[in-house]
Every structure is written in C-alpha cells, then in structure tokens.
PDB file of C-alpha atoms in Angstrom:
ATOM      1  CA  MET J  16     -11.044  18.515  -6.269  1.00  0.00           C
ATOM      2  CA  ILE J  17     -12.018  16.121  -3.331  1.00  0.00           C
ATOM      3  CA  ILE J  18      -9.132  13.677  -2.488  1.00  0.00           C
ATOM      4  CA  TYR J  19     -10.111  10.537  -0.541  1.00  0.00           C
ATOM      5  CA  GLU J  20      -6.998   9.075   0.786  1.00  0.00           C
ATOM      6  CA  VAL J  21      -6.413   5.440   2.094  1.00  0.00           C
ATOM      7  CA  THR J  22      -3.417   4.811   4.195  1.00  0.00           C
ATOM      8  CA  ILE J  23      -2.462   1.083   4.508  1.00  0.00           C
ATOM      9  CA  ASP J  24       0.288  -0.726   6.558  1.00  0.00           C
ATOM     10  CA  VAL J  25       0.643  -4.335   5.462  1.00  0.00           C
ATOM     11  CA  THR J  26       2.732  -7.099   7.479  1.00  0.00           C
ATOM     12  CA  PRO J  27       5.623  -8.096   5.481  1.00  0.00           C
ATOM     13  CA  ALA J  28       3.767 -11.521   4.687  1.00  0.00           C
ATOM     14  CA  GLY J  29       0.898  -9.799   3.134  1.00  0.00           C
ATOM     15  CA  VAL J  30       2.890  -7.545   0.732  1.00  0.00           C
ATOM     16  CA  ALA J  31       2.788  -9.387  -2.308  1.00  0.00           C
ATOM     17  CA  THR J  32      -0.663 -10.348  -2.069  1.00  0.00           C
ATOM     18  CA  TYR J  33      -1.860  -6.829  -1.385  1.00  0.00           C
ATOM     19  CA  GLU J  34       0.078  -5.148  -4.140  1.00  0.00           C
ATOM     20  CA  THR J  35      -1.300  -7.782  -6.734  1.00  0.00           C
ATOM     21  CA  TYR J  36      -4.914  -7.372  -5.291  1.00  0.00           C
ATOM     22  CA  MET J  37      -4.755  -3.573  -5.300  1.00  0.00           C
ATOM     23  CA  ARG J  38      -3.323  -3.286  -8.721  1.00  0.00           C
ATOM     24  CA  ASP J  39      -5.142  -6.002 -10.572  1.00  0.00           C
ATOM     25  CA  THR J  40      -8.638  -5.827  -8.902  1.00  0.00           C
ATOM     26  CA  HIS J  41      -9.358  -3.300  -6.222  1.00  0.00           C
ATOM     27  CA  ILE J  42      -8.206   0.043  -7.656  1.00  0.00           C
ATOM     28  CA  PRO J  43      -9.623  -0.899 -11.137  1.00  0.00           C
ATOM     29  CA  GLU J  44     -13.122  -1.713  -9.793  1.00  0.00           C
ATOM     30  CA  VAL J  45     -13.368   1.201  -7.680  1.00  0.00           C
ATOM     31  CA  LEU J  46     -12.538   3.451 -10.760  1.00  0.00           C
ATOM     32  CA  ALA J  47     -15.188   1.592 -12.627  1.00  0.00           C
ATOM     33  CA  THR J  48     -17.759   3.108 -10.495  1.00  0.00           C
ATOM     34  CA  GLY J  49     -17.458   6.359 -12.270  1.00  0.00           C
ATOM     35  CA  CYS J  50     -17.171   8.056  -8.908  1.00  0.00           C
ATOM     36  CA  PHE J  51     -13.416   9.029  -9.319  1.00  0.00           C
ATOM     37  CA  VAL J  52     -11.429  10.651 -12.205  1.00  0.00           C
ATOM     38  CA  SER J  53      -7.984   9.292 -10.895  1.00  0.00           C
ATOM     39  CA  ALA J  54      -6.074   7.210  -8.472  1.00  0.00           C
ATOM     40  CA  THR J  55      -2.472   6.918  -7.212  1.00  0.00           C
ATOM     41  CA  VAL J  56      -0.599   4.344  -5.260  1.00  0.00           C
ATOM     42  CA  ALA J  57       2.570   5.378  -3.447  1.00  0.00           C
ATOM     43  CA  ARG J  58       4.726   3.601  -0.906  1.00  0.00           C
ATOM     44  CA  SER J  59       6.897   5.310   1.706  1.00  0.00           C
ATOM     45  CA  ILE J  60       8.658   2.386   3.148  1.00  0.00           C
ATOM     46  CA  PRO J  61       8.161  -1.573   2.591  1.00  0.00           C
ATOM     47  CA  GLY J  62       4.600  -2.340   3.807  1.00  0.00           C
ATOM     48  CA  ARG J  63       3.315   1.435   4.010  1.00  0.00           C
ATOM     49  CA  TYR J  64       1.013   2.546   1.071  1.00  0.00           C
ATOM     50  CA  ARG J  65      -0.995   5.577   0.293  1.00  0.00           C
ATOM     51  CA  ILE J  66      -3.886   5.279  -2.332  1.00  0.00           C
ATOM     52  CA  ARG J  67      -5.277   8.826  -3.276  1.00  0.00           C
ATOM     53  CA  TYR J  68      -8.521   8.634  -5.229  1.00  0.00           C
ATOM     54  CA  ALA J  69      -9.909  12.013  -6.714  1.00  0.00           C
ATOM     55  CA  ALA J  70     -13.382  12.914  -7.066  1.00  0.00           C
ATOM     56  CA  LEU J  71     -14.787  16.021  -8.800  1.00  0.00           C
ATOM     57  CA  SER J  72     -17.115  16.891  -5.755  1.00  0.00           C
ATOM     58  CA  LEU J  73     -17.956  15.963  -2.390  1.00  0.00           C
ATOM     59  CA  ASP J  74     -21.505  14.950  -3.275  1.00  0.00           C
ATOM     60  CA  VAL J  75     -19.694  12.093  -5.712  1.00  0.00           C
ATOM     61  CA  LEU J  76     -17.646  11.032  -3.142  1.00  0.00           C
ATOM     62  CA  ASP J  77     -20.749  10.893  -0.779  1.00  0.00           C
ATOM     63  CA  ARG J  78     -22.522   8.651  -3.470  1.00  0.00           C
ATOM     64  CA  TYR J  79     -19.325   6.395  -3.629  1.00  0.00           C
ATOM     65  CA  LEU J  80     -19.158   5.803   0.113  1.00  0.00           C
ATOM     66  CA  GLY J  81     -22.951   5.253   0.370  1.00  0.00           C
ATOM     67  CA  GLU J  82     -23.483   2.983  -2.574  1.00  0.00           C
ATOM     68  CA  HIS J  83     -20.183   1.182  -3.084  1.00  0.00           C
ATOM     69  CA  THR J  84     -17.970   1.119   0.026  1.00  0.00           C
ATOM     70  CA  ALA J  85     -19.417  -1.842   2.029  1.00  0.00           C
ATOM     71  CA  GLN J  86     -19.020  -4.103  -0.958  1.00  0.00           C
ATOM     72  CA  PHE J  87     -15.342  -3.198  -1.301  1.00  0.00           C
ATOM     73  CA  ARG J  88     -14.497  -3.212   2.112  1.00  0.00           C
ATOM     74  CA  ASP J  89     -15.888  -6.772   2.430  1.00  0.00           C
ATOM     75  CA  ASP J  90     -13.967  -7.893  -0.424  1.00  0.00           C
ATOM     76  CA  PHE J  91     -10.922  -6.074   0.807  1.00  0.00           C
ATOM     77  CA  ALA J  92     -11.188  -7.864   4.144  1.00  0.00           C
ATOM     78  CA  ASN J  93     -11.856 -11.060   2.501  1.00  0.00           C
ATOM     79  CA  HIS J  94      -8.711 -10.988   0.383  1.00  0.00           C
ATOM     80  CA  LEU J  95      -6.417  -9.438   2.907  1.00  0.00           C
ATOM     81  CA  GLY J  96      -7.701 -10.118   6.339  1.00  0.00           C
ATOM     82  CA  SER J  97      -5.622  -9.329   9.408  1.00  0.00           C
ATOM     83  CA  SER J  98      -2.396  -8.479   7.365  1.00  0.00           C
ATOM     84  CA  VAL J  99      -3.521  -4.761   6.958  1.00  0.00           C
ATOM     85  CA  GLU J 100      -4.399  -1.689   9.014  1.00  0.00           C
ATOM     86  CA  VAL J 101      -6.376   0.864   7.230  1.00  0.00           C
ATOM     87  CA  SER J 102      -6.905   4.697   7.873  1.00  0.00           C
ATOM     88  CA  ARG J 103      -8.972   6.929   5.636  1.00  0.00           C
ATOM     89  CA  GLU J 104      -9.190  10.627   5.362  1.00  0.00           C
ATOM     90  CA  VAL J 105     -10.921  13.128   2.995  1.00  0.00           C
ATOM     91  CA  TRP J 106      -8.861  16.107   1.908  1.00  0.00           C
ATOM     92  CA  THR J 107     -10.344  19.317  -0.202  1.00  0.00           C
ATOM     93  CA  GLU J 108      -7.872  20.303  -2.691  1.00  0.00           C
ATOM     94  CA  LEU J 109      -7.619  24.146  -2.302  1.00  0.00           C
ATOM     95  CA  GLN J 110      -5.183  24.823  -5.337  1.00  0.00           C
ATOM     96  CA  HIS J 111      -2.854  22.707  -7.621  1.00  0.00           C
ATOM     97  CA  TRP J 112       0.176  23.738  -9.571  1.00  0.00           C
ATOM     98  CA  ASP J 113       1.620  22.052 -12.562  1.00  0.00           C
ATOM     99  CA  THR J 114       4.854  22.968 -14.273  1.00  0.00           C
ATOM    100  CA  ASP J 115       5.933  22.802 -17.787  1.00  0.00           C
ATOM    101  CA  PRO J 116       8.546  19.752 -17.533  1.00  0.00           C
ATOM    102  CA  CYS J 117      10.040  20.878 -21.209  1.00  0.00           C
ATOM    103  CA  LYS J 118      10.361  24.477 -20.177  1.00  0.00           C
ATOM    104  CA  THR J 119      13.831  25.595 -19.439  1.00  0.00           C
ATOM    105  CA  PRO J 120      14.695  27.945 -16.567  1.00  0.00           C
TER     106      PRO J 120
END
C-alpha cells in the first residue's frame, strides 16, 4: 500500500472553512478519482491536520499526481488561500497489523 500524506497547518481564522471544505468537497472529490481506496483525517492540535490517502500502488499514485493534482491544488488555493501551509509526503507501507477488538486477552 502507498500512503500519500498531506499535513496542513491552518490559521485559527481558517479552521471552520478548512474543515467544511475538506469534509464536504475536497476529500470526496479526491476519492471519486478512483485513485485511492481510503482516506483518513486526523488533528493533533487545533489547526494542524493530517490527511492520509491510501493507493494500491505507486503507479496509481503517479496517475493521480499527473492527471488530477493541478486541478485540486488550484481549487484548494481558491477556497483557502493564505490561511494554510501544506506539506506532502509519500510513504510505502511495509507491514500492517490489525487486531480483533472482540478477542479477550
């Protein structure tokens, strides 16, 4: 699995707009490209977010980056402007563990 991770720092004034835009527009549209199998959003402190998009392969991520990112980045900038600072990173998942939450130790 390939993880495309986007970390975003949002000014206090931009937090409400950011959360609404990401949940209602941006993430659903990114997932609609068919390039990712899932997405998660996390917040560490107010105004600092991490979005993790999971792709099945690097080829699929490369297709997303080549065909879709310019449009999404322009739309993102139009909605949020200078209220955000963004960094992006690509991770290769080496191993994944799940537990059975119903299993008693």
